[in-house]
Amino acid sequence: MVHEDSVEGVRFVPGGSRLITASADGTARAWNVLVPDSTWRKAATFNPAYLPVARAAGGARLLLAASTVKCLSTAGGALLGETRPVDGLYQGIRYTPDGTRAAVGDWNGGVQVVDGTTLKPTGSAVHTEGGLSAWALSPDGKILVGAGYTATAWLWDASTGAPLAPAHGHSGAISAAAFSQDGHRLATAGFDNGLRFWDPVRRALMGAPFVLKAGSDRLLFSPDGRKLLVASWFGECRMWDADRRAPLGETMFHSMPLTTAAFSPDGTRVYTGSYDRTVRIWDAATGHSVSRPVRHPNFVMSLAVSPGGDVLATGCFDGQARLWDAMTGAPLGPALAGDSDVILVGFVGTGRVIVVVTRGSVWKKDMTSWFETVAPAELIRRVERVARRRVGPRGELETVW
């Protein structure tokens, strides 16, 4: 930690993960003070034929899918529940934010709402026409939206399976659907390059339909529901203002299609991973890149941001998971060398523990030492020597020596 002149001010960022210093050399610098712990522990193993597909809220449970769907505890690998797809081969799953319910879909168009732990059905199954191209479950678990390879999506009562209303408005098959976290908005995208916003309570289209430059297969609302990330099949992303239903900022580009995306907890940044072997960090309001591309040796398959917004975890097709400073993209500690390609990464609870899932294993890492509220004593002594002042309990510079 070096400035070219005397340090005149120092503050710890809330949480103690970064230190800000101001110097007479005319610069202010942010320093990462996290202390990496290189200990990874294998928490569970499973049949490699099963693919990890979803984590329940808080990361304590993991969903695996093959001919059946299994729910495992990430704490020790215990089997918590199991179910078979509604009709035919399994396709995917959608969790409610609190993890209490999930919607299981299959390639033949069946969708079943189940308990988020036991996977026992909580209502009647529904079926879409011509297979299942997109589906979503409302945050409260009450409304299920699904679309076959037709221009109409249907809204159902998730408890009874009774149809509530059709969602017309596309001229081609629907390719993606997403609810905002408060459940007040529903967005759909289609093979007709269309984007639609809906009021799921009133079952009504909100505003005029929009035509995109290219079709989208990924929609993601910000935590406050006021922004929507729309990703095309060709690597382009665009943020939309969900209040005004208008494009927001500039187009964000990857050279190949996206594989994964996530917002920071405060919604100010968005992280995108791609087949182009990079993760990009963007300003969610402007679309500007806020760091250099975070490069990987192979495809980036998964990413997650810690609940505090400080740490970014990425999973790569090279079989390694990596940790990065979520603000700068700087690497944090050694990578995890797994036993096969990494499919899923995530944080458990408050973010003190990270879970990494490969094809056949669940790995865990306790990062409690990374999040100490007081910086390491040696770092404080170093700052005091350079600043020639005492660092107070809140990071302020006190007595002049």
Coordinates of C-alpha atoms in Angstrom, one line a residue:
M1 CA 0.0 0.0 0.0
V2 CA 2.0 2.9 -1.3
H3 CA 1.3 6.6 -2.1
E4 CA 3.9 9.0 -3.5
D5 CA 3.3 11.5 -0.7
S6 CA 2.0 11.6 2.9
V7 CA -1.4 10.0 3.7
E8 CA -3.8 12.7 4.9
G9 CA -7.0 10.7 5.4
V10 CA -8.2 7.1 5.8
R11 CA -11.6 5.5 6.1
F12 CA -12.8 1.9 6.1
V13 CA -15.8 1.1 3.8
P14 CA -18.7 -0.2 6.0
G15 CA -18.1 -3.9 6.6
G16 CA -14.3 -3.4 6.6
S17 CA -13.6 -5.1 3.3
R18 CA -12.0 -2.0 1.7
L19 CA -9.9 0.9 2.9
I20 CA -9.9 4.3 1.3
T21 CA -6.8 6.5 1.6
A22 CA -6.3 10.1 0.5
S23 CA -2.8 11.5 0.0
A24 CA -1.0 14.8 -0.6
D25 CA 0.1 13.3 -3.9
G26 CA -3.4 14.3 -5.2
T27 CA -4.9 10.8 -5.3
A28 CA -7.4 8.8 -3.3
R29 CA -7.1 5.0 -3.5
A30 CA -9.2 2.0 -2.6
W31 CA -7.4 -1.0 -1.1
N32 CA -8.7 -4.5 -0.8
V33 CA -8.0 -5.7 2.8
L34 CA -9.7 -9.1 2.5
V35 CA -7.5 -11.9 3.8
P36 CA -8.0 -15.0 1.6
D37 CA -8.5 -18.4 3.1
S38 CA -7.5 -21.1 0.7
T39 CA -9.3 -24.0 2.4
W40 CA -12.0 -25.6 0.3
R41 CA -14.0 -28.6 1.6
K42 CA -16.0 -31.2 -0.4
A43 CA -19.5 -31.1 1.2
A44 CA -21.3 -33.7 -1.0
T45 CA -21.0 -35.9 -4.0
F46 CA -23.7 -37.1 -6.5
N47 CA -24.2 -39.0 -9.7
P48 CA -22.6 -37.0 -12.5
A49 CA -25.6 -37.8 -14.7
Y50 CA -27.5 -35.2 -12.6
L51 CA -26.9 -31.6 -13.4
P52 CA -27.1 -28.8 -10.8
V53 CA -29.8 -26.4 -11.9
A54 CA -30.9 -24.2 -9.1
R55 CA -30.2 -23.1 -5.5
A56 CA -32.9 -22.3 -3.0
A57 CA -32.9 -18.9 -1.3
G58 CA -29.9 -18.5 1.0
G59 CA -28.1 -21.3 -0.8
A60 CA -28.8 -24.0 1.8
R61 CA -30.4 -26.3 -0.8
L62 CA -29.5 -27.5 -4.2
L63 CA -31.7 -28.8 -7.0
L64 CA -30.3 -31.6 -9.3
A65 CA -32.0 -32.9 -12.4
A66 CA -31.9 -36.0 -14.6
S67 CA -34.8 -38.4 -15.0
T68 CA -35.9 -37.2 -11.6
V69 CA -35.4 -34.0 -9.6
K70 CA -33.6 -34.2 -6.3
C71 CA -33.2 -31.6 -3.5
L72 CA -29.9 -31.8 -1.6
S73 CA -28.7 -30.0 1.5
T74 CA -25.5 -28.1 0.7
A75 CA -24.4 -28.5 4.3
G76 CA -23.8 -32.2 4.1
G77 CA -25.4 -33.6 0.9
A78 CA -28.5 -35.1 2.6
L79 CA -31.4 -35.9 0.2
L80 CA -34.3 -33.7 1.3
G81 CA -36.8 -34.5 -1.4
E82 CA -37.3 -36.1 -4.9
T83 CA -39.9 -35.9 -7.6
R84 CA -40.3 -36.9 -11.2
P85 CA -41.1 -34.5 -14.0
V86 CA -44.8 -33.9 -14.7
D87 CA -44.7 -35.4 -18.2
G88 CA -41.6 -36.5 -20.1
L89 CA -38.1 -35.3 -19.7
Y90 CA -37.1 -32.7 -17.2
Q91 CA -36.3 -29.1 -18.5
G92 CA -35.7 -26.8 -15.6
I93 CA -36.9 -25.2 -12.4
R94 CA -37.9 -21.8 -11.0
Y95 CA -37.7 -21.0 -7.3
T96 CA -39.6 -18.3 -5.5
P97 CA -37.2 -15.8 -3.8
D98 CA -37.8 -17.3 -0.3
G99 CA -37.3 -20.8 -1.6
T100 CA -40.6 -22.1 -0.2
R101 CA -41.9 -23.1 -3.6
A102 CA -40.6 -24.1 -7.0
A103 CA -42.0 -24.7 -10.5
V104 CA -40.7 -27.8 -12.3
G105 CA -41.1 -27.8 -16.1
D106 CA -40.6 -30.5 -18.7
W107 CA -40.0 -30.5 -22.4
N108 CA -43.5 -31.8 -23.2
G109 CA -45.1 -28.6 -21.8
G110 CA -45.9 -29.7 -18.2
V111 CA -45.3 -27.5 -15.2
Q112 CA -45.8 -28.6 -11.6
V113 CA -45.5 -26.3 -8.5
V114 CA -43.8 -28.1 -5.7
D115 CA -42.7 -27.5 -2.1
G116 CA -39.2 -26.0 -2.3
T117 CA -37.6 -28.6 0.0
T118 CA -39.6 -31.9 -0.2
L119 CA -40.5 -31.3 -3.8
K120 CA -44.0 -32.6 -3.1
P121 CA -46.7 -31.1 -5.4
T122 CA -48.6 -28.2 -3.9
G123 CA -51.2 -27.9 -6.6
S124 CA -52.4 -29.3 -9.9
A125 CA -50.1 -29.5 -12.9
V126 CA -50.6 -27.3 -15.9
H127 CA -49.8 -27.9 -19.6
T128 CA -48.8 -25.6 -22.4
E129 CA -49.4 -26.1 -26.1
G130 CA -46.5 -27.4 -28.2
G131 CA -43.9 -27.9 -25.5
L132 CA -42.6 -25.4 -23.0
S133 CA -40.6 -22.4 -24.3
A134 CA -40.7 -20.1 -21.2
W135 CA -42.1 -20.1 -17.7
A136 CA -41.9 -18.2 -14.5
L137 CA -43.3 -18.3 -10.9
S138 CA -44.4 -15.1 -9.1
P139 CA -42.3 -14.2 -6.0
D140 CA -45.3 -15.1 -3.7
G141 CA -45.7 -18.4 -5.5
K142 CA -49.4 -17.7 -6.4
I143 CA -49.2 -17.0 -10.1
L144 CA -47.5 -19.3 -12.7
V145 CA -46.9 -18.1 -16.3
G146 CA -46.0 -20.5 -19.0
A147 CA -45.8 -20.5 -22.8
G148 CA -45.5 -23.2 -25.4
Y149 CA -44.1 -22.6 -28.8
T150 CA -47.0 -20.3 -29.6
A151 CA -47.6 -16.5 -29.5
T152 CA -49.6 -16.7 -26.3
A153 CA -48.6 -17.1 -22.7
W154 CA -51.0 -18.3 -20.0
L155 CA -51.3 -17.2 -16.4
W156 CA -52.5 -19.9 -13.9
D157 CA -53.4 -20.0 -10.3
A158 CA -50.3 -21.9 -9.0
S159 CA -52.3 -23.6 -6.2
T160 CA -55.2 -25.0 -8.2
G161 CA -53.8 -25.0 -11.8
A162 CA -56.9 -23.0 -12.9
P163 CA -56.2 -20.6 -15.8
L164 CA -56.5 -17.0 -14.9
A165 CA -56.0 -15.2 -18.3
P166 CA -54.1 -15.4 -21.6
A167 CA -51.3 -13.0 -22.3
H168 CA -51.6 -12.0 -25.9
G169 CA -49.3 -9.6 -27.7
H170 CA -46.5 -11.5 -29.4
S171 CA -46.6 -12.6 -33.0
G172 CA -44.2 -15.5 -32.5
A173 CA -43.3 -18.0 -29.8
I174 CA -42.3 -16.6 -26.4
S175 CA -38.6 -17.3 -25.5
A176 CA -38.3 -15.8 -22.0
A177 CA -40.4 -14.6 -19.1
A178 CA -39.5 -13.0 -15.7
F179 CA -41.3 -11.5 -12.7
S180 CA -39.9 -8.5 -10.8
Q181 CA -39.1 -9.4 -7.2
D182 CA -42.1 -7.5 -5.9
G183 CA -44.4 -9.3 -8.3
H184 CA -45.8 -6.1 -9.7
R185 CA -44.3 -6.6 -13.2
L186 CA -44.0 -9.4 -15.7
A187 CA -41.8 -9.2 -18.8
T188 CA -41.9 -11.5 -21.8
A189 CA -39.6 -11.7 -24.9
G190 CA -40.3 -13.6 -28.0
F191 CA -38.9 -15.1 -31.2
D192 CA -40.7 -12.2 -32.9
N193 CA -38.0 -9.9 -31.4
G194 CA -40.7 -8.5 -29.2
L195 CA -40.6 -7.2 -25.6
R196 CA -43.7 -6.9 -23.5
F197 CA -44.4 -5.6 -20.0
W198 CA -47.5 -6.9 -18.1
D199 CA -49.4 -6.2 -14.9
P200 CA -49.8 -9.7 -13.6
V201 CA -52.5 -8.7 -11.1
R202 CA -54.7 -7.0 -13.6
R203 CA -53.6 -9.4 -16.3
A204 CA -53.1 -6.5 -18.7
L205 CA -50.4 -5.3 -21.1
M206 CA -48.6 -2.2 -19.7
G207 CA -47.9 0.3 -22.5
A208 CA -47.1 -0.4 -26.1
P209 CA -45.2 -3.5 -27.3
F210 CA -41.5 -3.0 -28.3
V211 CA -39.5 -4.5 -31.1
L212 CA -35.9 -5.4 -30.3
K213 CA -33.0 -5.6 -32.8
A214 CA -32.7 -9.3 -32.0
G215 CA -34.6 -11.9 -30.0
S216 CA -33.9 -12.4 -26.3
D217 CA -33.6 -15.6 -24.3
R218 CA -32.7 -14.0 -20.9
L219 CA -34.6 -11.4 -18.9
L220 CA -33.5 -10.3 -15.4
F221 CA -35.1 -7.6 -13.2
S222 CA -33.0 -5.6 -10.8
P223 CA -33.6 -6.2 -7.0
D224 CA -35.9 -3.1 -6.8
G225 CA -37.8 -4.1 -10.0
R226 CA -37.1 -0.8 -11.7
K227 CA -34.6 -2.0 -14.3
L228 CA -34.8 -5.0 -16.6
L229 CA -31.7 -6.6 -18.3
V230 CA -32.6 -7.9 -21.8
A231 CA -29.9 -10.1 -23.3
S232 CA -30.0 -11.2 -27.0
W233 CA -28.8 -14.4 -28.5
F234 CA -25.8 -12.7 -30.0
G235 CA -24.1 -11.3 -26.9
E236 CA -25.8 -7.9 -26.8
C237 CA -27.4 -6.6 -23.6
R238 CA -29.6 -3.6 -23.0
M239 CA -31.0 -2.2 -19.8
W240 CA -34.6 -1.0 -19.7
D241 CA -36.3 1.4 -17.4
A242 CA -39.2 -0.7 -16.2
D243 CA -41.1 2.4 -14.9
R244 CA -41.0 4.2 -18.2
R245 CA -40.7 1.0 -20.3
A246 CA -37.9 2.6 -22.3
P247 CA -34.2 1.7 -23.0
L248 CA -31.8 2.9 -20.4
G249 CA -28.1 3.7 -21.1
E250 CA -26.0 2.3 -23.8
T251 CA -25.9 -1.2 -25.3
M252 CA -23.5 -3.6 -23.6
F253 CA -21.6 -6.0 -25.7
H254 CA -20.0 -9.5 -25.5
S255 CA -18.5 -11.1 -28.6
M256 CA -20.5 -14.3 -27.9
P257 CA -23.8 -15.2 -26.3
L258 CA -24.3 -14.7 -22.5
T259 CA -24.3 -17.7 -20.2
T260 CA -25.1 -16.0 -16.9
A261 CA -25.9 -12.6 -15.4
A262 CA -26.6 -11.0 -12.0
F263 CA -27.2 -7.6 -10.4
S264 CA -25.3 -6.3 -7.4
P265 CA -27.5 -6.3 -4.3
D266 CA -28.1 -2.5 -4.6
G267 CA -28.9 -2.8 -8.3
T268 CA -26.2 -0.2 -9.4
R269 CA -24.1 -2.7 -11.2
V270 CA -24.8 -5.7 -13.4
Y271 CA -22.4 -8.6 -14.1
T272 CA -22.5 -10.7 -17.3
G273 CA -20.7 -13.9 -18.2
S274 CA -20.3 -15.2 -21.7
Y275 CA -19.0 -17.9 -24.0
D276 CA -16.4 -15.3 -24.9
R277 CA -14.5 -16.3 -21.7
T278 CA -15.1 -13.0 -19.9
V279 CA -17.1 -11.5 -17.1
R280 CA -18.0 -7.8 -17.6
I281 CA -19.0 -5.4 -14.9
W282 CA -21.4 -2.6 -16.0
D283 CA -22.9 0.5 -14.6
A284 CA -26.6 -0.5 -14.6
A285 CA -27.8 3.1 -15.3
T286 CA -25.4 4.0 -18.1
G287 CA -24.4 0.7 -19.6
H288 CA -20.7 1.8 -19.3
S289 CA -18.1 -0.8 -18.4
V290 CA -16.7 0.0 -14.9
S291 CA -13.6 -2.3 -15.1
R292 CA -11.5 -4.2 -17.5
P293 CA -13.0 -7.5 -18.7
V294 CA -12.4 -10.3 -16.1
R295 CA -10.8 -12.9 -18.3
H296 CA -11.1 -16.7 -17.8
P297 CA -9.4 -19.6 -19.6
N298 CA -12.7 -21.1 -20.8
F299 CA -16.4 -20.5 -20.9
V300 CA -17.9 -18.7 -17.9
M301 CA -20.9 -20.9 -16.8
S302 CA -22.1 -19.2 -13.6
L303 CA -21.5 -16.2 -11.4
A304 CA -22.9 -14.8 -8.1
V305 CA -22.4 -11.7 -6.0
S306 CA -22.1 -11.8 -2.3
P307 CA -25.0 -10.3 -0.3
G308 CA -22.8 -7.4 0.8
G309 CA -21.8 -6.7 -2.8
D310 CA -18.1 -7.0 -2.2
V311 CA -17.2 -10.4 -3.7
L312 CA -17.9 -11.9 -7.1
A313 CA -17.7 -15.6 -7.6
T314 CA -17.4 -17.2 -11.0
G315 CA -17.5 -20.8 -12.3
C316 CA -15.6 -21.7 -15.4
F317 CA -15.7 -24.6 -17.9
D318 CA -12.0 -25.2 -17.1
G319 CA -13.1 -26.8 -13.8
Q320 CA -12.2 -23.9 -11.5
A321 CA -14.1 -21.4 -9.4
R322 CA -12.6 -18.0 -8.8
L323 CA -13.3 -15.1 -6.4
W324 CA -12.9 -11.5 -7.5
D325 CA -13.3 -8.0 -6.0
A326 CA -16.8 -7.2 -7.2
M327 CA -16.0 -3.5 -7.7
T328 CA -12.7 -3.8 -9.6
G329 CA -12.6 -7.3 -10.9
A330 CA -9.2 -7.9 -9.2
P331 CA -8.6 -11.6 -8.2
L332 CA -9.0 -12.6 -4.6
G333 CA -7.0 -15.6 -3.5
P334 CA -6.4 -18.9 -5.3
A335 CA -8.9 -20.6 -7.5
L336 CA -10.7 -23.8 -6.6
A337 CA -9.5 -26.7 -8.8
G338 CA -12.6 -28.9 -9.0
D339 CA -13.1 -32.4 -10.3
S340 CA -14.9 -31.3 -13.4
D341 CA -16.4 -28.2 -15.1
V342 CA -18.1 -25.8 -12.7
I343 CA -21.8 -25.5 -13.3
L344 CA -23.0 -23.4 -10.4
V345 CA -21.6 -21.0 -7.8
G346 CA -23.4 -19.2 -5.0
F347 CA -23.3 -17.7 -1.5
V348 CA -25.0 -19.2 1.5
G349 CA -26.9 -17.0 4.0
T350 CA -25.2 -13.8 4.7
G351 CA -22.4 -14.6 2.3
R352 CA -19.9 -16.0 4.8
V353 CA -19.9 -19.4 2.9
I354 CA -19.5 -20.0 -0.8
V355 CA -20.9 -23.1 -2.6
V356 CA -19.4 -24.4 -5.8
V357 CA -21.1 -27.2 -7.7
T358 CA -19.3 -29.3 -10.4
R359 CA -20.6 -32.3 -12.3
G360 CA -20.6 -34.7 -9.4
S361 CA -19.5 -32.7 -6.3
V362 CA -20.5 -29.9 -4.0
W363 CA -17.6 -27.8 -2.6
K364 CA -17.8 -25.2 0.2
K365 CA -15.5 -22.5 1.5
D366 CA -16.0 -20.6 4.8
M367 CA -15.0 -17.0 4.2
T368 CA -15.7 -15.6 7.7
S369 CA -12.2 -14.3 8.0
W370 CA -12.8 -12.2 4.8
F371 CA -15.6 -10.2 6.4
E372 CA -14.1 -9.1 9.8
T373 CA -15.5 -5.7 10.7
V374 CA -12.1 -4.6 11.9
A375 CA -9.2 -4.7 9.5
P376 CA -6.2 -6.9 10.5
A377 CA -4.0 -5.3 13.2
E378 CA -0.9 -5.4 11.0
L379 CA -2.7 -3.3 8.3
I380 CA -3.7 -0.7 10.9
R381 CA -0.2 -0.5 12.2
R382 CA 1.1 0.0 8.7
V383 CA -1.4 2.8 8.0
E384 CA -0.5 4.5 11.3
R385 CA 3.2 4.4 10.4
V386 CA 2.6 5.9 7.0
A387 CA 0.1 8.5 8.1
R388 CA 1.9 9.3 11.3
R389 CA -1.4 9.4 13.0
R390 CA -3.5 7.0 15.1
V391 CA -6.4 5.1 13.5
G392 CA -9.5 5.3 15.6
P393 CA -12.1 2.6 16.1
R394 CA -14.2 3.7 13.0
G395 CA -11.2 4.2 10.7
E396 CA -10.7 7.9 11.4
L397 CA -7.3 9.4 11.8
E398 CA -6.9 10.8 15.3
T399 CA -3.9 12.2 17.2
V400 CA -1.2 13.9 15.2
W401 CA 2.1 12.6 16.4

